[in-house]
JSON list of C-alpha atoms in Angstrom, two decimals:
[
{"chain": "W", "resi": 1, "resn": "MET", "atom": "CA", "xyz": [-0.22, -0.22, 0.38]},
{"chain": "W", "resi": 2, "resn": "HIS", "atom": "CA", "xyz": [3.08, 2.28, 0.80]},
{"chain": "W", "resi": 3, "resn": "TYR", "atom": "CA", "xyz": [4.41, 2.42, -2.66]},
{"chain": "W", "resi": 4, "resn": "GLN", "atom": "CA", "xyz": [1.22, 1.98, -4.31]},
{"chain": "W", "resi": 5, "resn": "LYS", "atom": "CA", "xyz": [-0.20, 5.40, -3.30]},
{"chain": "W", "resi": 6, "resn": "ILE", "atom": "CA", "xyz": [3.38, 6.84, -3.73]},
{"chain": "W", "resi": 7, "resn": "LYS", "atom": "CA", "xyz": [3.61, 5.65, -6.96]},
{"chain": "W", "resi": 8, "resn": "GLU", "atom": "CA", "xyz": [-0.07, 6.87, -7.83]},
{"chain": "W", "resi": 9, "resn": "CYS", "atom": "CA", "xyz": [1.53, 10.83, -7.03]},
{"chain": "W", "resi": 10, "resn": "PHE", "atom": "CA", "xyz": [4.60, 10.35, -8.65]},
{"chain": "W", "resi": 11, "resn": "ASN", "atom": "CA", "xyz": [2.51, 9.15, -11.40]},
{"chain": "W", "resi": 12, "resn": "LYS", "atom": "CA", "xyz": [0.23, 11.91, -11.01]},
{"chain": "W", "resi": 13, "resn": "ALA", "atom": "CA", "xyz": [3.24, 14.63, -11.38]},
{"chain": "W", "resi": 14, "resn": "TYR", "atom": "CA", "xyz": [5.08, 13.44, -14.35]},
{"chain": "W", "resi": 15, "resn": "ALA", "atom": "CA", "xyz": [3.81, 15.64, -16.77]},
{"chain": "W", "resi": 16, "resn": "THR", "atom": "CA", "xyz": [4.49, 18.71, -14.31]},
{"chain": "W", "resi": 17, "resn": "TYR", "atom": "CA", "xyz": [7.32, 17.26, -12.74]},
{"chain": "W", "resi": 18, "resn": "ASP", "atom": "CA", "xyz": [10.43, 18.73, -14.82]},
{"chain": "W", "resi": 19, "resn": "ASP", "atom": "CA", "xyz": [8.93, 22.40, -14.59]},
{"chain": "W", "resi": 20, "resn": "TYR", "atom": "CA", "xyz": [8.41, 22.03, -11.18]},
{"chain": "W", "resi": 21, "resn": "ALA", "atom": "CA", "xyz": [11.94, 20.18, -10.21]},
{"chain": "W", "resi": 22, "resn": "VAL", "atom": "CA", "xyz": [13.57, 23.18, -9.16]},
{"chain": "W", "resi": 23, "resn": "ILE", "atom": "CA", "xyz": [15.42, 22.18, -6.20]},
{"chain": "W", "resi": 24, "resn": "GLN", "atom": "CA", "xyz": [15.65, 18.31, -6.94]},
{"chain": "W", "resi": 25, "resn": "LYS", "atom": "CA", "xyz": [18.14, 19.71, -9.86]},
{"chain": "W", "resi": 26, "resn": "LYS", "atom": "CA", "xyz": [19.94, 22.06, -8.05]},
{"chain": "W", "resi": 27, "resn": "ILE", "atom": "CA", "xyz": [20.77, 19.55, -5.71]},
{"chain": "W", "resi": 28, "resn": "GLY", "atom": "CA", "xyz": [21.07, 16.76, -8.12]},
{"chain": "W", "resi": 29, "resn": "ASN", "atom": "CA", "xyz": [23.58, 18.94, -10.02]},
{"chain": "W", "resi": 30, "resn": "LYS", "atom": "CA", "xyz": [25.51, 19.83, -6.86]},
{"chain": "W", "resi": 31, "resn": "LEU", "atom": "CA", "xyz": [26.02, 15.61, -6.09]},
{"chain": "W", "resi": 32, "resn": "ILE", "atom": "CA", "xyz": [27.73, 15.11, -9.04]},
{"chain": "W", "resi": 33, "resn": "GLU", "atom": "CA", "xyz": [29.54, 18.22, -8.85]},
{"chain": "W", "resi": 34, "resn": "LEU", "atom": "CA", "xyz": [30.87, 16.34, -5.24]},
{"chain": "W", "resi": 35, "resn": "LEU", "atom": "CA", "xyz": [31.29, 13.47, -6.61]},
{"chain": "W", "resi": 36, "resn": "VAL", "atom": "CA", "xyz": [33.44, 14.20, -9.69]},
{"chain": "W", "resi": 37, "resn": "ASN", "atom": "CA", "xyz": [35.68, 15.80, -6.68]},
{"chain": "W", "resi": 38, "resn": "THR", "atom": "CA", "xyz": [36.01, 12.37, -5.02]},
{"chain": "W", "resi": 39, "resn": "LYS", "atom": "CA", "xyz": [37.95, 11.29, -9.06]},
{"chain": "W", "resi": 40, "resn": "GLN", "atom": "CA", "xyz": [35.52, 7.99, -9.30]},
{"chain": "W", "resi": 41, "resn": "SER", "atom": "CA", "xyz": [35.92, 6.57, -12.50]},
{"chain": "W", "resi": 42, "resn": "PRO", "atom": "CA", "xyz": [32.51, 4.14, -12.24]},
{"chain": "W", "resi": 43, "resn": "LYS", "atom": "CA", "xyz": [31.88, 1.28, -14.93]},
{"chain": "W", "resi": 44, "resn": "ASN", "atom": "CA", "xyz": [28.54, -0.65, -13.48]},
{"chain": "W", "resi": 45, "resn": "ILE", "atom": "CA", "xyz": [25.80, 2.84, -12.07]},
{"chain": "W", "resi": 46, "resn": "ILE", "atom": "CA", "xyz": [22.25, 2.65, -10.81]},
{"chain": "W", "resi": 47, "resn": "ASP", "atom": "CA", "xyz": [20.39, 5.87, -10.32]},
{"chain": "W", "resi": 48, "resn": "LEU", "atom": "CA", "xyz": [17.31, 4.68, -8.12]},
{"chain": "W", "resi": 49, "resn": "GLY", "atom": "CA", "xyz": [14.65, 6.96, -7.99]},
{"chain": "W", "resi": 50, "resn": "CYS", "atom": "CA", "xyz": [15.53, 8.71, -11.65]},
{"chain": "W", "resi": 51, "resn": "GLY", "atom": "CA", "xyz": [11.94, 10.09, -11.81]},
{"chain": "W", "resi": 52, "resn": "THR", "atom": "CA", "xyz": [12.13, 11.63, -15.15]},
{"chain": "W", "resi": 53, "resn": "GLY", "atom": "CA", "xyz": [15.35, 11.24, -16.62]},
{"chain": "W", "resi": 54, "resn": "PHE", "atom": "CA", "xyz": [16.97, 14.66, -16.77]},
{"chain": "W", "resi": 55, "resn": "ILE", "atom": "CA", "xyz": [19.59, 14.09, -13.49]},
{"chain": "W", "resi": 56, "resn": "THR", "atom": "CA", "xyz": [20.47, 10.15, -14.73]},
{"chain": "W", "resi": 57, "resn": "ASN", "atom": "CA", "xyz": [21.62, 12.29, -18.08]},
{"chain": "W", "resi": 58, "resn": "HIS", "atom": "CA", "xyz": [23.91, 14.19, -16.61]},
{"chain": "W", "resi": 59, "resn": "ILE", "atom": "CA", "xyz": [25.57, 11.46, -14.61]},
{"chain": "W", "resi": 60, "resn": "ALA", "atom": "CA", "xyz": [25.82, 9.82, -17.95]},
{"chain": "W", "resi": 61, "resn": "SER", "atom": "CA", "xyz": [27.53, 12.03, -19.92]},
{"chain": "W", "resi": 62, "resn": "VAL", "atom": "CA", "xyz": [29.91, 12.87, -17.07]},
{"chain": "W", "resi": 63, "resn": "PHE", "atom": "CA", "xyz": [30.63, 9.40, -16.53]},
{"chain": "W", "resi": 64, "resn": "ASN", "atom": "CA", "xyz": [30.54, 8.54, -19.88]},
{"chain": "W", "resi": 65, "resn": "GLY", "atom": "CA", "xyz": [32.91, 5.56, -19.76]},
{"chain": "W", "resi": 66, "resn": "PHE", "atom": "CA", "xyz": [30.32, 3.58, -17.97]},
{"chain": "W", "resi": 67, "resn": "GLU", "atom": "CA", "xyz": [30.10, -0.07, -19.30]},
{"chain": "W", "resi": 68, "resn": "LYS", "atom": "CA", "xyz": [26.09, -0.84, -17.59]},
{"chain": "W", "resi": 69, "resn": "PHE", "atom": "CA", "xyz": [23.47, 2.24, -16.11]},
{"chain": "W", "resi": 70, "resn": "TYR", "atom": "CA", "xyz": [20.32, 1.28, -15.02]},
{"chain": "W", "resi": 71, "resn": "ALA", "atom": "CA", "xyz": [17.87, 3.87, -13.97]},
{"chain": "W", "resi": 72, "resn": "ILE", "atom": "CA", "xyz": [15.13, 2.69, -11.61]},
{"chain": "W", "resi": 73, "resn": "ASP", "atom": "CA", "xyz": [11.72, 3.90, -10.75]},
{"chain": "W", "resi": 74, "resn": "ILE", "atom": "CA", "xyz": [8.42, 2.82, -9.24]},
{"chain": "W", "resi": 75, "resn": "ALA", "atom": "CA", "xyz": [6.46, 5.37, -11.38]},
{"chain": "W", "resi": 76, "resn": "ASN", "atom": "CA", "xyz": [5.99, 4.19, -14.60]},
{"chain": "W", "resi": 77, "resn": "GLN", "atom": "CA", "xyz": [4.47, 7.45, -16.17]},
{"chain": "W", "resi": 78, "resn": "MET", "atom": "CA", "xyz": [7.63, 9.04, -14.83]},
{"chain": "W", "resi": 79, "resn": "LEU", "atom": "CA", "xyz": [9.39, 6.37, -16.81]},
{"chain": "W", "resi": 80, "resn": "GLU", "atom": "CA", "xyz": [8.32, 6.73, -20.04]},
{"chain": "W", "resi": 81, "resn": "LYS", "atom": "CA", "xyz": [8.83, 10.57, -19.60]},
{"chain": "W", "resi": 82, "resn": "ALA", "atom": "CA", "xyz": [12.55, 8.75, -18.83]},
{"chain": "W", "resi": 83, "resn": "LYS", "atom": "CA", "xyz": [12.51, 7.04, -22.11]},
{"chain": "W", "resi": 84, "resn": "GLU", "atom": "CA", "xyz": [12.04, 10.05, -24.13]},
{"chain": "W", "resi": 85, "resn": "LYS", "atom": "CA", "xyz": [16.08, 11.35, -22.73]},
{"chain": "W", "resi": 86, "resn": "LEU", "atom": "CA", "xyz": [17.73, 8.71, -22.22]},
{"chain": "W", "resi": 87, "resn": "GLU", "atom": "CA", "xyz": [20.03, 6.90, -24.92]},
{"chain": "W", "resi": 88, "resn": "GLU", "atom": "CA", "xyz": [19.29, 3.38, -25.39]},
{"chain": "W", "resi": 89, "resn": "ASN", "atom": "CA", "xyz": [22.84, 2.33, -23.48]},
{"chain": "W", "resi": 90, "resn": "ILE", "atom": "CA", "xyz": [20.84, 3.28, -20.15]},
{"chain": "W", "resi": 91, "resn": "VAL", "atom": "CA", "xyz": [18.54, 0.37, -19.00]},
{"chain": "W", "resi": 92, "resn": "ILE", "atom": "CA", "xyz": [14.69, 1.71, -17.47]},
{"chain": "W", "resi": 93, "resn": "LYS", "atom": "CA", "xyz": [13.36, -0.64, -14.99]},
{"chain": "W", "resi": 94, "resn": "GLU", "atom": "CA", "xyz": [10.14, -0.06, -12.66]},
{"chain": "W", "resi": 95, "resn": "HIS", "atom": "CA", "xyz": [10.82, -1.08, -9.25]},
{"chain": "W", "resi": 96, "resn": "SER", "atom": "CA", "xyz": [11.08, 0.09, -5.78]},
{"chain": "W", "resi": 97, "resn": "PHE", "atom": "CA", "xyz": [14.65, 0.17, -4.38]},
{"chain": "W", "resi": 98, "resn": "ASP", "atom": "CA", "xyz": [13.12, -1.49, -0.85]},
{"chain": "W", "resi": 99, "resn": "GLU", "atom": "CA", "xyz": [12.69, -4.35, -3.03]},
{"chain": "W", "resi": 100, "resn": "ILE", "atom": "CA", "xyz": [14.95, -4.34, -5.90]},
{"chain": "W", "resi": 101, "resn": "ASP", "atom": "CA", "xyz": [17.09, -6.98, -6.33]},
{"chain": "W", "resi": 102, "resn": "PHE", "atom": "CA", "xyz": [19.71, -5.80, -8.06]},
{"chain": "W", "resi": 103, "resn": "PHE", "atom": "CA", "xyz": [19.95, -7.59, -11.29]},
{"chain": "W", "resi": 104, "resn": "ASN", "atom": "CA", "xyz": [22.48, -10.16, -9.56]},
{"chain": "W", "resi": 105, "resn": "GLU", "atom": "CA", "xyz": [24.97, -7.26, -9.96]},
{"chain": "W", "resi": 106, "resn": "GLU", "atom": "CA", "xyz": [27.76, -5.28, -7.96]},
{"chain": "W", "resi": 107, "resn": "PHE", "atom": "CA", "xyz": [27.83, -1.76, -8.85]},
{"chain": "W", "resi": 108, "resn": "ASP", "atom": "CA", "xyz": [30.36, 1.04, -8.68]},
{"chain": "W", "resi": 109, "resn": "LEU", "atom": "CA", "xyz": [28.32, 3.95, -7.87]},
{"chain": "W", "resi": 110, "resn": "VAL", "atom": "CA", "xyz": [24.71, 3.55, -6.28]},
{"chain": "W", "resi": 111, "resn": "PHE", "atom": "CA", "xyz": [22.97, 7.55, -6.96]},
{"chain": "W", "resi": 112, "resn": "ALA", "atom": "CA", "xyz": [19.61, 8.04, -5.31]},
{"chain": "W", "resi": 113, "resn": "ASN", "atom": "CA", "xyz": [18.78, 12.25, -5.45]},
{"chain": "W", "resi": 114, "resn": "MET", "atom": "CA", "xyz": [15.71, 13.53, -3.14]},
{"chain": "W", "resi": 115, "resn": "SER", "atom": "CA", "xyz": [14.67, 9.50, -3.49]},
{"chain": "W", "resi": 116, "resn": "LEU", "atom": "CA", "xyz": [15.87, 7.52, -0.31]},
{"chain": "W", "resi": 117, "resn": "GLN", "atom": "CA", "xyz": [13.37, 9.04, 1.75]},
{"chain": "W", "resi": 118, "resn": "TRP", "atom": "CA", "xyz": [10.54, 7.49, 0.31]},
{"chain": "W", "resi": 119, "resn": "SER", "atom": "CA", "xyz": [12.28, 4.12, 1.96]},
{"chain": "W", "resi": 120, "resn": "GLU", "atom": "CA", "xyz": [10.54, 1.86, 4.63]},
{"chain": "W", "resi": 121, "resn": "ASN", "atom": "CA", "xyz": [13.09, 1.41, 5.78]},
{"chain": "W", "resi": 122, "resn": "LEU", "atom": "CA", "xyz": [16.23, 3.16, 5.25]},
{"chain": "W", "resi": 123, "resn": "GLU", "atom": "CA", "xyz": [18.94, 1.71, 7.57]},
{"chain": "W", "resi": 124, "resn": "ALA", "atom": "CA", "xyz": [18.21, -1.91, 5.94]},
{"chain": "W", "resi": 125, "resn": "THR", "atom": "CA", "xyz": [18.05, 0.29, 2.31]},
{"chain": "W", "resi": 126, "resn": "ILE", "atom": "CA", "xyz": [21.43, 1.51, 3.11]},
{"chain": "W", "resi": 127, "resn": "LYS", "atom": "CA", "xyz": [22.88, -1.79, 4.03]},
{"chain": "W", "resi": 128, "resn": "HIS", "atom": "CA", "xyz": [21.07, -3.84, 1.34]},
{"chain": "W", "resi": 129, "resn": "ILE", "atom": "CA", "xyz": [22.79, -1.13, -1.04]},
{"chain": "W", "resi": 130, "resn": "HIS", "atom": "CA", "xyz": [26.38, -1.65, 0.61]},
{"chain": "W", "resi": 131, "resn": "GLU", "atom": "CA", "xyz": [25.64, -5.70, -0.18]},
{"chain": "W", "resi": 132, "resn": "ASN", "atom": "CA", "xyz": [25.57, -4.90, -3.65]},
{"chain": "W", "resi": 133, "resn": "LEU", "atom": "CA", "xyz": [28.33, -2.59, -4.52]},
{"chain": "W", "resi": 134, "resn": "LYS", "atom": "CA", "xyz": [32.14, -3.47, -5.36]},
{"chain": "W", "resi": 135, "resn": "SER", "atom": "CA", "xyz": [34.44, -3.06, -2.92]},
{"chain": "W", "resi": 136, "resn": "GLY", "atom": "CA", "xyz": [35.47, 0.82, -2.41]},
{"chain": "W", "resi": 137, "resn": "GLY", "atom": "CA", "xyz": [32.05, 1.23, -3.81]},
{"chain": "W", "resi": 138, "resn": "ILE", "atom": "CA", "xyz": [30.60, 4.76, -4.25]},
{"chain": "W", "resi": 139, "resn": "LEU", "atom": "CA", "xyz": [26.68, 5.64, -2.28]},
{"chain": "W", "resi": 140, "resn": "ALA", "atom": "CA", "xyz": [25.67, 9.14, -3.08]},
{"chain": "W", "resi": 141, "resn": "PHE", "atom": "CA", "xyz": [22.81, 10.37, -2.40]},
{"chain": "W", "resi": 142, "resn": "SER", "atom": "CA", "xyz": [20.58, 13.62, -0.83]},
{"chain": "W", "resi": 143, "resn": "LEU", "atom": "CA", "xyz": [17.94, 13.53, 0.70]},
{"chain": "W", "resi": 144, "resn": "PRO", "atom": "CA", "xyz": [15.07, 16.02, 3.06]},
{"chain": "W", "resi": 145, "resn": "LEU", "atom": "CA", "xyz": [16.12, 16.38, 6.54]},
{"chain": "W", "resi": 146, "resn": "LEU", "atom": "CA", "xyz": [14.13, 17.69, 10.01]},
{"chain": "W", "resi": 147, "resn": "GLY", "atom": "CA", "xyz": [13.39, 20.89, 9.38]},
{"chain": "W", "resi": 148, "resn": "THR", "atom": "CA", "xyz": [12.44, 21.00, 5.99]},
{"chain": "W", "resi": 149, "resn": "PHE", "atom": "CA", "xyz": [8.45, 22.25, 5.23]},
{"chain": "W", "resi": 150, "resn": "GLU", "atom": "CA", "xyz": [8.78, 23.36, 8.79]},
{"chain": "W", "resi": 151, "resn": "GLU", "atom": "CA", "xyz": [5.88, 25.63, 8.00]},
{"chain": "W", "resi": 152, "resn": "LEU", "atom": "CA", "xyz": [3.26, 22.48, 6.84]},
{"chain": "W", "resi": 153, "resn": "ARG", "atom": "CA", "xyz": [1.23, 22.97, 9.70]},
{"chain": "W", "resi": 154, "resn": "ASN", "atom": "CA", "xyz": [1.98, 19.33, 9.97]},
{"chain": "W", "resi": 155, "resn": "LYS", "atom": "CA", "xyz": [5.18, 17.85, 10.01]},
{"chain": "W", "resi": 156, "resn": "LEU", "atom": "CA", "xyz": [6.43, 15.11, 8.00]},
{"chain": "W", "resi": 157, "resn": "ASP", "atom": "CA", "xyz": [8.38, 12.43, 9.19]},
{"chain": "W", "resi": 158, "resn": "MET", "atom": "CA", "xyz": [12.48, 12.94, 8.22]},
{"chain": "W", "resi": 159, "resn": "LEU", "atom": "CA", "xyz": [15.46, 12.36, 9.54]},
{"chain": "W", "resi": 160, "resn": "GLU", "atom": "CA", "xyz": [18.36, 14.72, 11.30]},
{"chain": "W", "resi": 161, "resn": "PHE", "atom": "CA", "xyz": [21.70, 14.88, 9.59]},
{"chain": "W", "resi": 162, "resn": "ASN", "atom": "CA", "xyz": [23.13, 13.29, 12.59]},
{"chain": "W", "resi": 163, "resn": "SER", "atom": "CA", "xyz": [20.87, 10.11, 12.11]},
{"chain": "W", "resi": 164, "resn": "VAL", "atom": "CA", "xyz": [21.56, 10.06, 9.06]},
{"chain": "W", "resi": 165, "resn": "LEU", "atom": "CA", "xyz": [25.59, 9.67, 9.17]},
{"chain": "W", "resi": 166, "resn": "HIS", "atom": "CA", "xyz": [24.50, 6.98, 12.02]},
{"chain": "W", "resi": 167, "resn": "LEU", "atom": "CA", "xyz": [23.32, 4.94, 9.45]},
{"chain": "W", "resi": 168, "resn": "LEU", "atom": "CA", "xyz": [25.94, 5.81, 6.86]},
{"chain": "W", "resi": 169, "resn": "GLU", "atom": "CA", "xyz": [28.54, 4.58, 10.01]},
{"chain": "W", "resi": 170, "resn": "VAL", "atom": "CA", "xyz": [26.69, 1.35, 11.02]},
{"chain": "W", "resi": 171, "resn": "SER", "atom": "CA", "xyz": [26.09, 0.21, 7.60]},
{"chain": "W", "resi": 172, "resn": "ASN", "atom": "CA", "xyz": [30.31, 0.02, 6.89]},
{"chain": "W", "resi": 173, "resn": "PHE", "atom": "CA", "xyz": [30.60, 3.37, 5.01]},
{"chain": "W", "resi": 174, "resn": "GLN", "atom": "CA", "xyz": [33.35, 5.61, 4.95]},
{"chain": "W", "resi": 175, "resn": "ILE", "atom": "CA", "xyz": [31.63, 8.56, 4.34]},
{"chain": "W", "resi": 176, "resn": "LEU", "atom": "CA", "xyz": [33.82, 11.14, 1.54]},
{"chain": "W", "resi": 177, "resn": "GLU", "atom": "CA", "xyz": [31.20, 13.97, 1.99]},
{"chain": "W", "resi": 178, "resn": "SER", "atom": "CA", "xyz": [28.24, 15.15, 4.42]},
{"chain": "W", "resi": 179, "resn": "SER", "atom": "CA", "xyz": [26.99, 18.52, 4.40]},
{"chain": "W", "resi": 180, "resn": "ILE", "atom": "CA", "xyz": [23.22, 20.35, 4.31]},
{"chain": "W", "resi": 181, "resn": "TYR", "atom": "CA", "xyz": [21.99, 22.48, 1.87]},
{"chain": "W", "resi": 182, "resn": "HIS", "atom": "CA", "xyz": [19.30, 25.42, 2.82]},
{"chain": "W", "resi": 183, "resn": "GLU", "atom": "CA", "xyz": [17.36, 27.01, 0.62]},
{"chain": "W", "resi": 184, "resn": "LYS", "atom": "CA", "xyz": [13.54, 28.99, 1.03]},
{"chain": "W", "resi": 185, "resn": "LEU", "atom": "CA", "xyz": [11.28, 29.40, -1.56]},
{"chain": "W", "resi": 186, "resn": "TYR", "atom": "CA", "xyz": [8.41, 32.07, -1.75]},
{"chain": "W", "resi": 187, "resn": "PHE", "atom": "CA", "xyz": [5.02, 31.72, -3.50]},
{"chain": "W", "resi": 188, "resn": "PRO", "atom": "CA", "xyz": [2.29, 34.32, -3.97]},
{"chain": "W", "resi": 189, "resn": "SER", "atom": "CA", "xyz": [-0.22, 32.02, -2.45]},
{"chain": "W", "resi": 190, "resn": "MET", "atom": "CA", "xyz": [-0.91, 29.12, -0.04]},
{"chain": "W", "resi": 191, "resn": "PHE", "atom": "CA", "xyz": [-1.80, 27.44, -2.98]},
{"chain": "W", "resi": 192, "resn": "SER", "atom": "CA", "xyz": [0.77, 27.63, -5.27]},
{"chain": "W", "resi": 193, "resn": "ALA", "atom": "CA", "xyz": [2.91, 26.60, -2.31]},
{"chain": "W", "resi": 194, "resn": "LEU", "atom": "CA", "xyz": [1.41, 23.91, -1.99]},
{"chain": "W", "resi": 195, "resn": "GLN", "atom": "CA", "xyz": [1.08, 23.18, -5.83]},
{"chain": "W", "resi": 196, "resn": "SER", "atom": "CA", "xyz": [4.58, 23.21, -5.69]},
{"chain": "W", "resi": 197, "resn": "ILE", "atom": "CA", "xyz": [4.58, 20.48, -3.25]},
{"chain": "W", "resi": 198, "resn": "LYS", "atom": "CA", "xyz": [1.94, 18.23, -5.42]},
{"chain": "W", "resi": 199, "resn": "LYS", "atom": "CA", "xyz": [3.55, 19.07, -9.20]},
{"chain": "W", "resi": 200, "resn": "VAL", "atom": "CA", "xyz": [6.58, 17.09, -8.11]},
{"chain": "W", "resi": 201, "resn": "GLY", "atom": "CA", "xyz": [4.40, 14.47, -6.68]},
{"chain": "W", "resi": 202, "resn": "ALA", "atom": "CA", "xyz": [5.79, 14.60, -2.75]},
{"chain": "W", "resi": 203, "resn": "ASN", "atom": "CA", "xyz": [2.11, 15.49, -1.45]},
{"chain": "W", "resi": 204, "resn": "PHE", "atom": "CA", "xyz": [2.28, 11.68, -0.58]},
{"chain": "W", "resi": 205, "resn": "CYS", "atom": "CA", "xyz": [2.13, 11.11, 3.04]},
{"chain": "W", "resi": 206, "resn": "LYS", "atom": "CA", "xyz": [2.62, 8.45, 5.15]},
{"chain": "W", "resi": 207, "resn": "ASP", "atom": "CA", "xyz": [-0.09, 9.37, 7.66]},
{"chain": "W", "resi": 208, "resn": "ARG", "atom": "CA", "xyz": [-3.19, 10.18, 5.75]},
{"chain": "W", "resi": 209, "resn": "ASN", "atom": "CA", "xyz": [-5.18, 11.91, 8.19]},
{"chain": "W", "resi": 210, "resn": "LYS", "atom": "CA", "xyz": [-2.27, 14.79, 8.21]},
{"chain": "W", "resi": 211, "resn": "SER", "atom": "CA", "xyz": [-3.12, 17.73, 4.93]},
{"chain": "W", "resi": 212, "resn": "LEU", "atom": "CA", "xyz": [-0.80, 19.70, 4.02]},
{"chain": "W", "resi": 213, "resn": "ILE", "atom": "CA", "xyz": [-1.71, 23.11, 5.45]},
{"chain": "W", "resi": 214, "resn": "ILE", "atom": "CA", "xyz": [0.67, 26.09, 5.68]},
{"chain": "W", "resi": 215, "resn": "LYS", "atom": "CA", "xyz": [0.61, 27.81, 9.27]},
{"chain": "W", "resi": 216, "resn": "TYR", "atom": "CA", "xyz": [2.05, 31.06, 8.26]},
{"chain": "W", "resi": 217, "resn": "ASP", "atom": "CA", "xyz": [1.23, 34.28, 5.69]},
{"chain": "W", "resi": 218, "resn": "ASN", "atom": "CA", "xyz": [4.22, 34.63, 3.64]},
{"chain": "W", "resi": 219, "resn": "PHE", "atom": "CA", "xyz": [3.89, 31.10, 1.60]},
{"chain": "W", "resi": 220, "resn": "SER", "atom": "CA", "xyz": [6.91, 30.13, 2.17]},
{"chain": "W", "resi": 221, "resn": "LEU", "atom": "CA", "xyz": [8.56, 26.97, 1.73]},
{"chain": "W", "resi": 222, "resn": "THR", "atom": "CA", "xyz": [12.26, 25.99, 3.57]},
{"chain": "W", "resi": 223, "resn": "TYR", "atom": "CA", "xyz": [14.31, 23.01, 2.20]},
{"chain": "W", "resi": 224, "resn": "LYS", "atom": "CA", "xyz": [17.21, 21.70, 4.23]},
{"chain": "W", "resi": 225, "resn": "ILE", "atom": "CA", "xyz": [18.75, 18.54, 2.16]},
{"chain": "W", "resi": 226, "resn": "GLY", "atom": "CA", "xyz": [21.52, 16.67, 3.17]},
{"chain": "W", "resi": 227, "resn": "ILE", "atom": "CA", "xyz": [24.03, 15.54, 1.01]},
{"chain": "W", "resi": 228, "resn": "PHE", "atom": "CA", "xyz": [26.38, 12.36, 1.58]},
{"chain": "W", "resi": 229, "resn": "ILE", "atom": "CA", "xyz": [29.31, 10.32, -0.46]},
{"chain": "W", "resi": 230, "resn": "GLY", "atom": "CA", "xyz": [30.25, 6.74, 1.31]},
{"chain": "W", "resi": 231, "resn": "ARG", "atom": "CA", "xyz": [32.26, 4.41, 0.07]},
{"chain": "W", "resi": 232, "resn": "LYS", "atom": "CA", "xyz": [32.21, 0.55, 0.79]},
{"chain": "W", "resi": 233, "resn": "MET", "atom": "CA", "xyz": [34.68, -0.38, 3.48]}
]
């Protein structure tokens, strides 16, 4: 049920996602920039939660010496958009990353931009990723932290920065990069602010009794995003 609801939200947003995913694009590009600084040359790559594929394309262009590249998402309509962008040498699969078998592959790079927050059990997911990385392989990901959308009357479930670091450490990752990105977006109305969430599919809430209502009058949304790069030890 959890993943079916997520899938429904993102499928409804497939046509508007690219226009509204301002933060997702900024963070994805920043994550790639930091990854380049770690001097990686990955041959086997997987992008978990690739969405419409705009960041996937950037990864493929930067690390263009790859041999295998998988782009994974749970939302089939998002993947239809991705197929319009991505080259034929990128394998596109509809899959939940909590249940993924990683296609009996070991990867040099697992990339997940603004997607792992949808995991039902992030610790188990990170450990599963660790198992499917080659020795010295890299996990690079970003996700919203506690403090994101602080303007909402009903808070969404998000982790603190140090909690994510702890999950990486107990999963035997050497942390190469960890930082927090802050941004506040302003809107002309509460409706437009809430639409900015809905139009990228991020309006799913695990507690369906919680509604997204802004409690202030300035119609802003705060983003506090954690960026992490870890190497398998």
